[in-house]
Coordinates of C-alpha atoms in Angstrom, one line a residue:
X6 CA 119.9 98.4 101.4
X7 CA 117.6 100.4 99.3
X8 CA 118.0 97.9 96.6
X9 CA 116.6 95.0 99.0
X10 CA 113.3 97.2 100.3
X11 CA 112.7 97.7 96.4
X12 CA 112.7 94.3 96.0
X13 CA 110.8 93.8 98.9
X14 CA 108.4 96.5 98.0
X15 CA 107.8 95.0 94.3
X16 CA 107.6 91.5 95.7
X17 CA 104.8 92.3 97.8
X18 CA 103.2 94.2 95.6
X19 CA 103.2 91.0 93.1
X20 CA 102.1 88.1 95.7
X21 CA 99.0 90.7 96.9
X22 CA 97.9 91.2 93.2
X23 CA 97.2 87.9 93.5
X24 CA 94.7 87.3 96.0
X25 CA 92.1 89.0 97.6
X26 CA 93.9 89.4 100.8
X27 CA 92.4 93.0 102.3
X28 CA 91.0 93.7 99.4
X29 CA 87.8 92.0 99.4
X30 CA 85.7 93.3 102.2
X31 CA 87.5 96.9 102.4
X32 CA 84.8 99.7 103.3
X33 CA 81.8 96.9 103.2
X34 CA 79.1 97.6 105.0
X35 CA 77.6 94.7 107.0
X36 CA 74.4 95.9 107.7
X37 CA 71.5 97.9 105.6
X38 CA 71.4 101.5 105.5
X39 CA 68.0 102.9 107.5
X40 CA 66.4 105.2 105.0
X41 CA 63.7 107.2 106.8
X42 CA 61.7 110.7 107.5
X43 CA 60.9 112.4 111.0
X44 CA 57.6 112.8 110.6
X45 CA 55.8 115.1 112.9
X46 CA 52.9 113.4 114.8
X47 CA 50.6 116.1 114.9
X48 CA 51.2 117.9 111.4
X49 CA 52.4 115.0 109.8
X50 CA 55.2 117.5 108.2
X51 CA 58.5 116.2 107.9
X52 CA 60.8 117.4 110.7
X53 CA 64.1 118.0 109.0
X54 CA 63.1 118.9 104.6
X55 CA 59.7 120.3 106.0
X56 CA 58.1 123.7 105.4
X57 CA 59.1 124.6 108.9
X58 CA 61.9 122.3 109.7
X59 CA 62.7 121.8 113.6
X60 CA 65.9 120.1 113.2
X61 CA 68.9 120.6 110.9
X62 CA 70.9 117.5 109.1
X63 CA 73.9 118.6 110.1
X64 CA 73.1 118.4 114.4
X65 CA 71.7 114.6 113.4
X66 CA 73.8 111.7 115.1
X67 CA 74.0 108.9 116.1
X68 CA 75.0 107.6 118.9
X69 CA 76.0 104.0 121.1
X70 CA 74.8 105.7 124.0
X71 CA 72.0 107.7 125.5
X72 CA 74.5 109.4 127.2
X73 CA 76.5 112.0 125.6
X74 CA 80.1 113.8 126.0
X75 CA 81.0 116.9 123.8
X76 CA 84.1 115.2 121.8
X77 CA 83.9 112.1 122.9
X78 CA 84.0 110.5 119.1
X79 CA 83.9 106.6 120.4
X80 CA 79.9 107.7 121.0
X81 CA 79.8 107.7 117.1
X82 CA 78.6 104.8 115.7
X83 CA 77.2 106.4 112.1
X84 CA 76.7 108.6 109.9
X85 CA 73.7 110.2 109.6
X86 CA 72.8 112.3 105.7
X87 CA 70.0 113.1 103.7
X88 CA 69.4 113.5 100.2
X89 CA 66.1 113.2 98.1
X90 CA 64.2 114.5 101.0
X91 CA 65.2 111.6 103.3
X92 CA 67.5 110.6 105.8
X93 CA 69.9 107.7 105.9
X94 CA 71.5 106.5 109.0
X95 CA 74.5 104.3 108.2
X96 CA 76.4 101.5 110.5
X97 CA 79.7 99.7 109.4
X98 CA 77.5 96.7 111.5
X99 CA 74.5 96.0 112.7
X100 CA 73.8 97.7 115.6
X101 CA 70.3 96.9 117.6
X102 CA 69.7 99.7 119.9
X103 CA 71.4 103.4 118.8
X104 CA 70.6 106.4 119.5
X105 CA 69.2 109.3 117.2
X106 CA 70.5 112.6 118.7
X107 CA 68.7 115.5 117.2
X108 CA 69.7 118.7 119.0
X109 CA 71.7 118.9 122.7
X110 CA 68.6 117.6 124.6
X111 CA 66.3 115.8 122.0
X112 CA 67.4 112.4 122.2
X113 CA 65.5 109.2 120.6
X114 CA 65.8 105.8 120.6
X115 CA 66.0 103.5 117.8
X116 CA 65.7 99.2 118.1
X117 CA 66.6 97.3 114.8
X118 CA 65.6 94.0 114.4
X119 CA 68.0 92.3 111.7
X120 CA 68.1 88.8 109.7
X121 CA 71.6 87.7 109.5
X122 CA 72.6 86.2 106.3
X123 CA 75.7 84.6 106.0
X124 CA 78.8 87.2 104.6
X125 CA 82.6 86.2 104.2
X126 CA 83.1 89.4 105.3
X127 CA 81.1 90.0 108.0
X128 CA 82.0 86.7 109.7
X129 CA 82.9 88.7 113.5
X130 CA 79.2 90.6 113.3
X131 CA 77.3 87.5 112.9
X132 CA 76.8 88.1 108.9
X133 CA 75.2 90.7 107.3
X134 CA 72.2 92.1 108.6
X135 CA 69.1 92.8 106.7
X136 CA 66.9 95.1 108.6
X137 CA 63.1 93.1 109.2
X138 CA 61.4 95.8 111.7
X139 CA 62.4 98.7 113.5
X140 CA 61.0 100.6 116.5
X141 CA 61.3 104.4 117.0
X142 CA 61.0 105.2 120.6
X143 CA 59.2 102.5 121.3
X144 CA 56.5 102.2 118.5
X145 CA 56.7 100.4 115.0
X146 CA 58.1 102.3 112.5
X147 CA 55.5 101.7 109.1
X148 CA 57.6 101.5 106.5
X149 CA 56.1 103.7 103.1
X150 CA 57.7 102.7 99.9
X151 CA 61.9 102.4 101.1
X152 CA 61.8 105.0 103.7
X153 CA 60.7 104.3 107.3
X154 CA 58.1 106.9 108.9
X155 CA 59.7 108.1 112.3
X156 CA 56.7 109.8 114.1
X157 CA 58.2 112.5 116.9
X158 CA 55.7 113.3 119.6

């Protein structure tokens, strides 16, 4: 018996080497990354890296729905991290409307517009999608070099 699951093991092990089967689109993303600052819209400081930050990286998410449950991880849709004095908001797809939680009752919301280029392996999203405009509660969000400007009332 354990001679036939070795054999098994090692046949499967050779056919898969072979192709690309689950190999080729593991942990692709199908949709760009939103790089962007939370820009203040009286100071013009940044919100988060700031002198006086209001809101810490690590209570940033985001969200599938306005409304939120404590532990309810199917809300989730991203990640959201910063580095280089930026954040970046990350989908496995493209998502059009999310929402940008910043503390318990601070809640903003963000509309992507996307161009969807055809992608083997985003095929059930619609292909990949290339971010064209976004709109931060409501407003256009000017894009500044590769980081979008979030302005917070």
């Amino acid at each position: 018996m354990r001679v036939r699951i070795l054999i098994a093991s090692l046949f499967s092990v050779f056919i898969f080497s072979f192709s690309d089967c689950g190999q080729k689109c593991f942990g692709e993303s199908c949709s760009d990354t939103i790089n962007f600052k939370l820009i203040d819209k009286t100071t013009q400081n940044d919100l988060v890296f700031g002198p006086a930050p209001k809101y810490k990286l690590d209570s940033l998410q985001l969200n599938k729905d306005v409304d939120f449950n404590l532990g309810r991880h199917s809300n989730f849709i991203g990640t959201v991290s910063g580095n280089w004095n930026r954040l970046q908001a990350s989908t496995y797809a493209p998502i059009e409307t999310m929402y940008l939680r910043l503390s318990y009752d601070d809640i903003d919301t963000i509309n992507v517009q996307y161009q969807y280029i055809e992608n083997d392996c985003c095929e059930n999203v619609n292909g990949y999608g290339r971010i064209q405009s976004i709109f931060y509660n409501g407003q256009t969000a000017e894009k500044v070099d590769d980081n979008y400007r979030f302005i917070k009332n």
